[in-house]
């Protein structure tokens, strides 16, 4: 077990492959990830957790009651996907994925959207490099707060209340993180809200952006309403650099981001707790994809890129770059195997094997 994620060269990684295609992509990618770690002079212990919906169907819980305690000392967590057609999603997601994001205070959900060379965007005229933005999604509160309830079930006046929660601390820290990212990138930040309709929470968000912008005079700030932003991600995605948005809006916008850059199967993400107190968790943006599960055709590249983000977070920059670069090389090579979501007919294993041969 490591004590400090910055000074060791042996890491403890918790692996939660989860449901559906989660185990397919996580297991297929692991040997490649190990090779890259070895090549860069560090090792990691991967503790597999067979948590997920099978566990729920067998034992009535998605993860053990002390699941978070078991993960807490890890240097990072890697998760595949959660969600199963036989169990309602709110049960599975509130039993596994969401408690980790919240319990470990992983308040930055960082989601890069890059149009790689060799990938055809569904948007006409876009070429590699034309789309390159990152979404900073608030990941612990907002519309995902578990505040509310259902009353008078089954009666005519049945009522459901779901309150969104926007705290000053929670909003300031995600907005500040996004400004910092903009400083390191092109210097442009787009804050996406719905403050025309949601006059409390979203106007508050706008005020926080205004306050924090004083700390970053060199960053250009644009404010968009989420409906117009959805349109603009299709109409002018090349103009975005860093996007900051609430939990729900960030979720929705990153599916658009994934699709305009080629596929859900290419989109990586990190749920980042920037301090030392808790581990961060990395995962592909996609879900358990029940429509293709068991076919061996799930695209493993979102998983590989998420590992790249994990290594970068650990400070293993060279290994992170090696993973990102090998994916970039493969995509740029039109004779390389591709999974069906990218227009090819190769399987998950073939894509990973090809990556290994390119290292
Ligand atoms: P999804 O991301 O699982 O699938 C959407 C579409 O993208 C499907 O057509 C699927 O085949 C395709 N796709 C996704 N990943 C792919 C990959 N790696 N390679 C090739 N094609 C891929 O979203 P959904 O269908 O809305 O949700 C399915 C289940 O997953 C639900 O239970 C949902 O709640 C859950 N979900 C979980 C996560 C997560 O664990 N982080 C994220 C999204 C959805
Ligand atoms: C994602 C997913 C999750 C989210 C779901 C499965 C709860 O869609 O990671 O994008 O909304 O955060
Ligand atoms: Mn989503």
Tab-separated table of C-alpha atoms and ligand atoms in Angstrom:
chain	number	residue	atom	x	y	z
A	1	UNK	CA	0.000	0.000	0.000
A	2	UNK	CA	1.326	3.412	-0.853
A	3	UNK	CA	1.152	6.356	1.483
A	4	UNK	CA	1.636	9.261	-0.842
A	5	UNK	CA	0.541	9.294	-4.449
A	6	UNK	CA	3.228	11.811	-5.383
A	7	UNK	CA	6.368	10.084	-4.143
A	8	UNK	CA	5.959	6.376	-4.823
A	9	UNK	CA	6.502	4.365	-7.945
A	10	UNK	CA	4.155	1.612	-6.873
A	11	UNK	CA	0.497	2.428	-6.981
A	12	UNK	CA	-2.633	0.818	-5.655
A	13	UNK	CA	-5.431	0.999	-8.169
A	14	UNK	CA	-8.944	-0.157	-7.414
A	15	UNK	CA	-10.674	-1.645	-10.465
A	16	UNK	CA	-14.444	-1.774	-10.680
A	17	UNK	CA	-15.314	-3.185	-14.125
A	18	UNK	CA	-19.040	-3.095	-13.267
A	19	UNK	CA	-21.779	-3.999	-15.726
A	20	UNK	CA	-22.377	-4.657	-19.407
A	21	UNK	CA	-19.430	-3.739	-21.611
A	22	UNK	CA	-17.593	-2.355	-18.551
A	23	UNK	CA	-15.755	-5.647	-17.853
A	24	UNK	CA	-15.166	-6.183	-21.591
A	25	UNK	CA	-13.277	-2.933	-22.084
A	26	UNK	CA	-11.577	-2.862	-18.684
A	27	UNK	CA	-10.253	-6.428	-18.901
A	28	UNK	CA	-9.157	-6.083	-22.524
A	29	UNK	CA	-7.227	-2.882	-21.846
A	30	UNK	CA	-5.451	-3.979	-18.656
A	31	UNK	CA	-2.471	-5.850	-20.209
A	32	UNK	CA	-1.728	-2.834	-22.410
A	33	UNK	CA	-1.906	-0.514	-19.418
A	34	UNK	CA	0.482	-2.766	-17.486
A	35	UNK	CA	2.937	-2.803	-20.364
A	36	UNK	CA	2.971	0.979	-20.513
A	37	UNK	CA	3.534	1.215	-16.753
A	38	UNK	CA	6.408	-1.286	-16.981
A	39	UNK	CA	7.930	0.633	-19.877
A	40	UNK	CA	7.937	3.763	-17.741
A	41	UNK	CA	9.430	2.246	-14.628
A	42	UNK	CA	6.478	2.015	-12.288
A	43	UNK	CA	4.071	-0.675	-11.195
A	44	UNK	CA	0.567	-0.856	-9.952
A	45	UNK	CA	-1.363	-3.358	-7.937
A	46	UNK	CA	-4.880	-3.697	-9.332
A	47	UNK	CA	-7.503	-4.854	-6.875
A	48	UNK	CA	-10.524	-6.160	-8.767
A	49	UNK	CA	-13.904	-5.503	-7.199
A	50	UNK	CA	-16.717	-7.574	-8.633
A	51	UNK	CA	-19.242	-4.951	-7.606
A	52	UNK	CA	-22.206	-4.153	-9.787
A	53	UNK	CA	-25.606	-5.415	-10.726
A	54	UNK	CA	-24.714	-9.136	-10.633
A	55	UNK	CA	-23.729	-8.538	-7.024
A	56	UNK	CA	-27.011	-6.729	-6.459
A	57	UNK	CA	-29.050	-9.576	-7.942
A	58	UNK	CA	-27.134	-12.128	-5.819
A	59	UNK	CA	-26.698	-10.235	-2.564
A	60	UNK	CA	-29.035	-7.228	-2.676
A	61	UNK	CA	-26.283	-4.610	-2.817
A	62	UNK	CA	-24.253	-3.006	-5.591
A	63	UNK	CA	-21.199	-2.791	-3.356
A	64	UNK	CA	-20.574	-3.757	0.257
A	65	UNK	CA	-21.715	-1.333	2.921
A	66	UNK	CA	-18.093	-0.413	3.641
A	67	UNK	CA	-17.263	-0.159	-0.081
A	68	UNK	CA	-15.937	3.383	0.104
A	69	UNK	CA	-13.703	2.531	3.064
A	70	UNK	CA	-12.207	-0.298	1.039
A	71	UNK	CA	-11.384	2.080	-1.804
A	72	UNK	CA	-10.263	5.014	0.319
A	73	UNK	CA	-6.540	4.226	0.529
A	74	UNK	CA	-6.106	3.632	-3.181
A	75	UNK	CA	-4.077	5.969	-5.349
A	76	UNK	CA	-6.895	5.949	-7.892
A	77	UNK	CA	-10.027	4.069	-8.863
A	78	UNK	CA	-10.856	2.877	-12.365
A	79	UNK	CA	-14.481	2.130	-13.204
A	80	UNK	CA	-15.965	0.510	-16.324
A	81	UNK	CA	-19.702	1.147	-16.387
A	82	UNK	CA	-22.810	0.670	-14.280
A	83	UNK	CA	-26.338	-0.109	-15.450
A	84	UNK	CA	-28.295	-3.254	-16.217
A	85	UNK	CA	-31.583	-3.747	-18.082
A	86	UNK	CA	-33.027	-5.882	-15.262
A	87	UNK	CA	-32.663	-3.333	-12.470
A	88	UNK	CA	-33.856	0.289	-12.510
A	89	UNK	CA	-30.996	2.690	-13.196
A	90	UNK	CA	-31.638	4.853	-10.159
A	91	UNK	CA	-31.047	1.798	-7.973
A	92	UNK	CA	-27.806	0.737	-9.630
A	93	UNK	CA	-26.312	4.191	-10.096
A	94	UNK	CA	-27.177	5.358	-6.601
A	95	UNK	CA	-25.767	2.089	-5.309
A	96	UNK	CA	-22.344	2.358	-6.911
A	97	UNK	CA	-21.150	5.140	-9.194
A	98	UNK	CA	-22.749	8.229	-7.673
A	99	UNK	CA	-21.845	7.468	-4.023
A	100	UNK	CA	-18.179	7.229	-5.028
A	101	UNK	CA	-18.201	10.568	-6.855
A	102	UNK	CA	-19.890	12.240	-3.910
A	103	UNK	CA	-18.309	10.316	-1.047
A	104	UNK	CA	-14.795	10.997	-2.308
A	105	UNK	CA	-15.649	14.614	-3.051
A	106	UNK	CA	-14.603	14.195	-6.692
A	107	UNK	CA	-15.973	17.577	-7.538
A	108	UNK	CA	-14.326	18.025	-10.932
A	109	UNK	CA	-15.648	15.848	-13.707
A	110	UNK	CA	-13.143	16.522	-16.446
A	111	UNK	CA	-14.161	15.433	-19.939
A	112	UNK	CA	-11.915	16.190	-22.932
A	113	UNK	CA	-13.476	16.206	-26.383
A	114	UNK	CA	-10.960	15.896	-29.167
A	115	UNK	CA	-11.485	15.200	-32.847
A	116	UNK	CA	-8.562	12.889	-33.591
A	117	UNK	CA	-6.883	12.600	-36.948
A	118	UNK	CA	-8.519	9.776	-38.892
A	119	UNK	CA	-11.904	10.215	-37.234
A	120	UNK	CA	-14.795	11.488	-39.244
A	121	UNK	CA	-17.035	13.851	-37.346
A	122	UNK	CA	-20.729	13.653	-38.229
A	123	UNK	CA	-20.380	17.413	-38.697
A	124	UNK	CA	-19.518	18.279	-42.263
A	125	UNK	CA	-16.180	19.929	-42.957
A	126	UNK	CA	-14.543	19.254	-39.611
A	127	UNK	CA	-11.064	17.839	-39.615
A	128	UNK	CA	-8.653	16.606	-36.996
A	129	UNK	CA	-7.772	19.230	-34.449
A	130	UNK	CA	-10.756	21.419	-35.363
A	131	UNK	CA	-12.602	20.290	-32.245
A	132	UNK	CA	-10.657	20.323	-29.003
A	133	UNK	CA	-12.398	21.414	-25.841
A	134	UNK	CA	-12.698	20.181	-22.291
A	135	UNK	CA	-15.786	20.199	-20.121
A	136	UNK	CA	-15.473	20.896	-16.404
A	137	UNK	CA	-18.647	19.459	-14.989
A	138	UNK	CA	-19.636	20.013	-11.354
A	139	UNK	CA	-19.792	16.493	-9.970
A	140	UNK	CA	-21.112	16.462	-6.412
A	141	UNK	CA	-24.219	18.619	-6.143
A	142	UNK	CA	-26.467	20.674	-8.446
A	143	UNK	CA	-29.318	18.769	-10.028
A	144	UNK	CA	-27.866	15.458	-8.780
A	145	UNK	CA	-28.421	16.326	-5.124
A	146	UNK	CA	-30.455	13.670	-3.411
A	147	UNK	CA	-32.849	16.230	-2.004
A	148	UNK	CA	-36.558	15.686	-2.328
A	149	UNK	CA	-39.057	12.903	-2.133
A	150	UNK	CA	-42.328	11.448	-3.264
A	151	UNK	CA	-45.520	11.906	-1.332
A	152	UNK	CA	-49.020	10.483	-1.663
A	153	UNK	CA	-47.853	7.578	-3.799
A	154	UNK	CA	-50.548	6.127	-5.990
A	155	UNK	CA	-53.078	8.849	-5.241
A	156	UNK	CA	-54.328	11.428	-7.692
A	157	UNK	CA	-52.352	14.122	-5.961
A	158	UNK	CA	-49.103	12.160	-5.895
A	159	UNK	CA	-46.237	14.637	-5.728
A	160	UNK	CA	-42.527	14.429	-6.492
A	161	UNK	CA	-40.002	17.057	-5.470
A	162	UNK	CA	-36.379	17.041	-6.597
A	163	UNK	CA	-34.427	20.052	-5.442
A	164	UNK	CA	-31.177	21.148	-6.988
A	165	UNK	CA	-28.462	22.223	-4.594
A	166	UNK	CA	-25.998	24.961	-5.480
A	167	UNK	CA	-23.612	25.964	-2.705
A	168	UNK	CA	-21.174	28.853	-2.900
A	169	UNK	CA	-18.279	26.573	-1.999
A	170	UNK	CA	-19.320	23.936	-4.526
A	171	UNK	CA	-19.870	26.413	-7.321
A	172	UNK	CA	-16.771	28.489	-6.665
A	173	UNK	CA	-14.430	25.520	-6.646
A	174	UNK	CA	-15.582	24.069	-9.986
A	175	UNK	CA	-15.643	27.491	-11.606
A	176	UNK	CA	-12.164	28.280	-10.291
A	177	UNK	CA	-10.840	24.931	-11.546
A	178	UNK	CA	-12.270	25.697	-14.988
A	179	UNK	CA	-10.673	29.156	-15.022
A	180	UNK	CA	-7.338	27.582	-14.086
A	181	UNK	CA	-7.715	25.101	-16.944
A	182	UNK	CA	-8.503	27.953	-19.341
A	183	UNK	CA	-5.341	29.737	-18.225
A	184	UNK	CA	-3.320	26.673	-19.176
A	185	UNK	CA	-5.134	26.239	-22.507
A	186	UNK	CA	-6.357	28.882	-24.962
A	187	UNK	CA	-7.597	31.296	-22.314
A	188	UNK	CA	-11.265	31.064	-23.106
A	189	UNK	CA	-14.041	29.861	-20.821
A	190	UNK	CA	-17.699	29.258	-21.619
A	191	UNK	CA	-20.076	29.024	-18.688
A	192	UNK	CA	-23.286	27.225	-19.603
A	193	UNK	CA	-26.438	27.762	-17.565
A	194	UNK	CA	-30.157	28.324	-17.908
A	195	UNK	CA	-30.415	31.579	-16.038
A	196	UNK	CA	-33.272	32.892	-18.126
A	197	UNK	CA	-35.608	30.266	-16.661
A	198	UNK	CA	-33.903	29.207	-13.433
A	199	UNK	CA	-33.681	32.536	-11.721
A	200	UNK	CA	-32.253	31.304	-8.405
A	201	UNK	CA	-29.602	28.653	-8.888
A	202	UNK	CA	-28.412	29.632	-12.337
A	203	UNK	CA	-28.311	33.362	-11.703
A	204	UNK	CA	-26.323	32.525	-8.576
A	205	UNK	CA	-23.952	30.476	-10.789
A	206	UNK	CA	-23.565	33.465	-13.136
A	207	UNK	CA	-22.752	35.701	-10.158
A	208	UNK	CA	-20.066	33.286	-8.991
A	209	UNK	CA	-18.527	33.215	-12.474
A	210	UNK	CA	-18.511	36.998	-12.454
A	211	UNK	CA	-16.818	37.082	-9.010
A	212	UNK	CA	-14.162	34.508	-9.869
A	213	UNK	CA	-13.429	36.125	-13.229
A	214	UNK	CA	-11.751	38.981	-11.324
A	215	UNK	CA	-9.007	36.523	-10.338
A	216	UNK	CA	-8.366	35.637	-14.004
A	217	UNK	CA	-8.220	38.865	-15.999
A	218	UNK	CA	-6.553	37.109	-18.942
A	219	UNK	CA	-9.365	34.625	-19.476
A	220	UNK	CA	-12.133	35.563	-21.891
A	221	UNK	CA	-15.514	34.580	-20.506
A	222	UNK	CA	-18.545	33.730	-22.578
A	223	UNK	CA	-21.929	32.880	-21.107
A	224	UNK	CA	-24.389	30.676	-22.940
A	225	UNK	CA	-27.802	29.248	-22.183
A	226	UNK	CA	-27.797	25.480	-22.362
A	227	UNK	CA	-30.265	25.225	-25.239
A	228	UNK	CA	-28.221	27.604	-27.376
A	229	UNK	CA	-25.024	25.893	-26.242
A	230	UNK	CA	-26.370	22.539	-27.461
A	231	UNK	CA	-26.974	24.168	-30.811
A	232	UNK	CA	-23.545	25.782	-30.850
A	233	UNK	CA	-21.761	22.528	-30.029
A	234	UNK	CA	-23.127	21.334	-33.347
A	235	UNK	CA	-22.835	24.641	-35.214
A	236	UNK	CA	-19.456	25.992	-34.071
A	237	UNK	CA	-17.685	23.429	-31.846
A	238	UNK	CA	-14.286	24.732	-32.999
A	239	UNK	CA	-14.794	27.886	-30.939
A	240	UNK	CA	-14.946	26.157	-27.542
A	241	UNK	CA	-11.930	25.771	-25.290
A	242	UNK	CA	-13.028	25.180	-21.684
A	243	UNK	CA	-16.671	24.724	-20.776
A	244	UNK	CA	-17.925	24.844	-17.207
A	245	UNK	CA	-21.399	23.622	-16.357
A	246	UNK	CA	-23.545	22.144	-13.622
A	247	UNK	CA	-23.811	18.427	-13.012
A	248	UNK	CA	-26.800	17.732	-15.274
A	249	UNK	CA	-25.918	20.160	-18.036
A	250	UNK	CA	-22.350	18.850	-18.066
A	251	UNK	CA	-23.674	15.318	-18.377
A	252	UNK	CA	-25.850	16.130	-21.361
A	253	UNK	CA	-23.316	18.335	-23.134
A	254	UNK	CA	-20.608	15.677	-22.914
A	255	UNK	CA	-22.701	13.143	-24.802
A	256	UNK	CA	-22.990	15.723	-27.582
A	257	UNK	CA	-19.242	16.308	-27.281
A	258	UNK	CA	-18.557	12.579	-27.583
A	259	UNK	CA	-20.691	12.183	-30.662
A	260	UNK	CA	-19.399	15.183	-32.595
A	261	UNK	CA	-15.857	13.879	-32.030
A	262	UNK	CA	-16.689	10.450	-33.382
A	263	UNK	CA	-18.176	8.104	-30.816
A	264	UNK	CA	-19.170	7.452	-27.237
A	265	UNK	CA	-16.513	4.772	-27.458
A	266	UNK	CA	-13.774	7.410	-27.657
A	267	UNK	CA	-14.714	9.738	-24.800
A	268	UNK	CA	-12.666	9.543	-21.573
A	269	UNK	CA	-13.303	11.164	-18.231
A	270	UNK	CA	-11.920	11.756	-14.784
A	271	UNK	CA	-13.812	12.353	-11.555
A	272	UNK	CA	-11.151	14.317	-9.803
A	273	UNK	CA	-10.656	15.101	-6.146
A	274	UNK	CA	-7.691	17.444	-6.420
A	275	UNK	CA	-6.545	17.082	-2.801
A	276	UNK	CA	-4.789	14.197	-1.099
A	277	UNK	CA	-7.734	13.181	1.039
A	278	UNK	CA	-9.532	10.859	-1.369
A	279	UNK	CA	-8.695	8.985	-4.547
A	280	UNK	CA	-9.925	10.223	-7.903
A	281	UNK	CA	-11.841	7.918	-10.218
A	282	UNK	CA	-11.419	7.531	-13.964
A	283	UNK	CA	-13.948	6.007	-16.350
A	284	UNK	CA	-15.098	6.167	-19.942
A	285	UNK	CA	-18.028	8.555	-20.444
A	286	UNK	CA	-20.145	5.797	-21.943
A	287	UNK	CA	-22.418	3.413	-20.073
A	288	UNK	CA	-22.855	-0.340	-20.056
A	289	UNK	CA	-24.175	-0.396	-23.659
A	290	UNK	CA	-26.641	-3.285	-23.273
A	291	UNK	CA	-27.303	-3.191	-27.020
A	292	UNK	CA	-23.818	-4.560	-27.816
A	293	UNK	CA	-22.882	-6.408	-24.635
A	294	UNK	CA	-21.333	-9.846	-25.155
A	295	UNK	CA	-20.557	-9.234	-28.814
A	296	UNK	CA	-16.901	-8.407	-28.208
A	297	UNK	CA	-17.151	-5.231	-30.274
A	298	UNK	CA	-17.125	-2.519	-27.608
A	299	UNK	CA	-14.610	0.193	-28.375
A	300	UNK	CA	-11.863	0.060	-25.715
A	301	UNK	CA	-10.300	3.408	-26.638
A	302	UNK	CA	-12.330	5.530	-24.207
A	303	UNK	CA	-11.032	3.215	-21.497
A	304	UNK	CA	-7.431	3.497	-22.667
A	305	UNK	CA	-7.687	7.298	-22.814
A	306	UNK	CA	-9.221	7.336	-19.327
A	307	UNK	CA	-6.194	5.390	-18.080
A	308	UNK	CA	-4.044	8.033	-19.711
A	309	UNK	CA	-5.883	10.635	-17.635
A	310	UNK	CA	-5.381	8.471	-14.540
A	311	UNK	CA	-1.623	8.243	-15.128
A	312	UNK	CA	-1.450	11.994	-15.713
A	313	UNK	CA	-3.232	12.545	-12.408
A	314	UNK	CA	-0.660	10.361	-10.643
A	315	UNK	CA	2.094	12.479	-12.134
A	316	UNK	CA	3.191	9.719	-14.537
A	317	UNK	CA	3.196	12.121	-17.437
A	318	UNK	CA	5.352	10.091	-19.816
A	319	UNK	CA	3.136	7.019	-19.434
A	320	UNK	CA	0.034	9.168	-19.814
A	321	UNK	CA	1.412	10.632	-23.036
A	322	UNK	CA	2.450	7.204	-24.320
A	323	UNK	CA	-1.121	5.944	-23.980
A	324	UNK	CA	-2.648	9.047	-25.523
A	325	UNK	CA	-0.132	8.986	-28.380
A	326	UNK	CA	-0.580	5.314	-29.209
A	327	UNK	CA	-4.330	5.836	-29.534
A	328	UNK	CA	-3.698	8.903	-31.687
A	329	UNK	CA	-1.338	6.900	-33.934
A	330	UNK	CA	-3.776	4.058	-34.319
A	331	UNK	CA	-6.677	6.316	-35.230
A	332	UNK	CA	-4.564	8.153	-37.791
A	333	UNK	CA	-3.708	4.871	-39.515
A	334	UNK	CA	-6.550	3.978	-41.851
A	335	UNK	CA	-5.390	0.379	-42.097
A	336	UNK	CA	-5.641	-0.154	-38.304
A	337	UNK	CA	-8.488	-2.223	-36.849
A	338	UNK	CA	-11.553	-0.276	-35.744
A	339	UNK	CA	-14.658	-1.250	-33.855
A	340	UNK	CA	-18.087	-0.862	-35.539
A	341	UNK	CA	-18.901	2.433	-33.783
A	342	UNK	CA	-16.008	3.906	-35.816
A	343	UNK	CA	-17.153	2.238	-39.020
A	344	UNK	CA	-14.922	-0.841	-38.788
A	345	UNK	CA	-15.557	-4.506	-38.178
A	346	UNK	CA	-12.857	-5.328	-35.634
A	347	UNK	CA	-13.424	-6.519	-32.100
A	348	UNK	CA	-12.299	-5.095	-28.771
A	349	UNK	CA	-9.314	-7.468	-28.469
A	350	UNK	CA	-8.032	-6.773	-31.970
A	351	UNK	CA	-7.955	-3.052	-31.279
A	352	UNK	CA	-6.038	-3.517	-28.026
A	353	UNK	CA	-3.615	-5.998	-29.603
A	354	UNK	CA	-2.903	-3.519	-32.359
A	355	UNK	CA	-2.199	-0.821	-29.774
A	356	UNK	CA	0.263	-3.134	-28.009
A	357	UNK	CA	2.097	-3.815	-31.242
A	358	UNK	CA	2.521	-0.074	-31.755
A	359	UNK	CA	4.075	0.682	-28.365
B	1	LIG	P1	-24.470	3.985	-23.319
B	1	LIG	O1	-23.335	4.938	-23.253
B	1	LIG	O2	-24.286	2.715	-22.581
B	1	LIG	O3	-24.780	3.651	-24.846
B	1	LIG	C1	-25.196	4.633	-25.785
B	1	LIG	C2	-24.867	4.165	-27.204
B	1	LIG	O4	-23.456	4.243	-27.404
B	1	LIG	C3	-25.253	2.714	-27.458
B	1	LIG	O5	-25.697	2.587	-28.777
B	1	LIG	C4	-23.949	1.963	-27.266
B	1	LIG	O6	-23.865	0.757	-27.983
B	1	LIG	C5	-22.934	2.979	-27.753
B	1	LIG	N1	-21.668	2.793	-27.032
B	1	LIG	C6	-21.397	3.158	-25.758
B	1	LIG	N2	-20.160	2.810	-25.431
B	1	LIG	C7	-19.619	2.212	-26.500
B	1	LIG	C8	-18.345	1.638	-26.780
B	1	LIG	N3	-17.361	1.602	-25.858
B	1	LIG	N4	-18.146	1.092	-27.995
B	1	LIG	C9	-19.099	1.125	-28.930
B	1	LIG	N5	-20.319	1.653	-28.746
B	1	LIG	C10	-20.573	2.206	-27.533
B	1	LIG	O7	-25.758	4.764	-22.801
B	1	LIG	P2	-27.240	4.233	-22.516
B	1	LIG	O8	-27.622	3.197	-23.530
B	1	LIG	O9	-28.055	5.435	-22.343
B	1	LIG	O10	-27.145	3.534	-21.096
B	1	LIG	C11	-26.982	2.147	-20.897
B	1	LIG	C12	-26.843	1.906	-19.409
B	1	LIG	O11	-25.622	2.470	-18.931
B	1	LIG	C13	-27.939	2.517	-18.555
B	1	LIG	O12	-28.162	1.627	-17.497
B	1	LIG	C14	-27.333	3.805	-18.047
B	1	LIG	O13	-27.885	4.260	-16.847
B	1	LIG	C15	-25.900	3.385	-17.861
B	1	LIG	N6	-24.890	4.456	-17.945
B	1	LIG	C16	-23.825	4.327	-17.115
B	1	LIG	C17	-22.772	5.209	-17.203
B	1	LIG	C18	-21.599	5.025	-16.324
B	1	LIG	O14	-21.445	3.966	-15.722
B	1	LIG	N7	-20.718	5.972	-16.223
B	1	LIG	C19	-22.803	6.224	-18.178
B	1	LIG	C20	-23.905	6.315	-19.025
B	1	LIG	C21	-24.949	5.414	-18.905
B	2	LIG	C1	-22.240	9.776	-16.955
B	2	LIG	C2	-23.511	9.017	-16.716
B	2	LIG	C3	-23.968	9.167	-15.269
B	2	LIG	C4	-24.183	10.628	-14.977
B	2	LIG	C5	-25.254	8.384	-14.957
B	2	LIG	C6	-25.104	6.951	-15.336
B	2	LIG	C7	-25.694	8.564	-13.542
B	2	LIG	O1	-24.489	9.414	-17.607
B	2	LIG	O2	-21.247	9.520	-16.260
B	2	LIG	O3	-22.201	10.606	-17.863
B	2	LIG	O4	-25.233	11.186	-15.279
B	2	LIG	O5	-23.282	11.233	-14.419
B	3	LIG	MN1	-23.774	10.763	-19.151
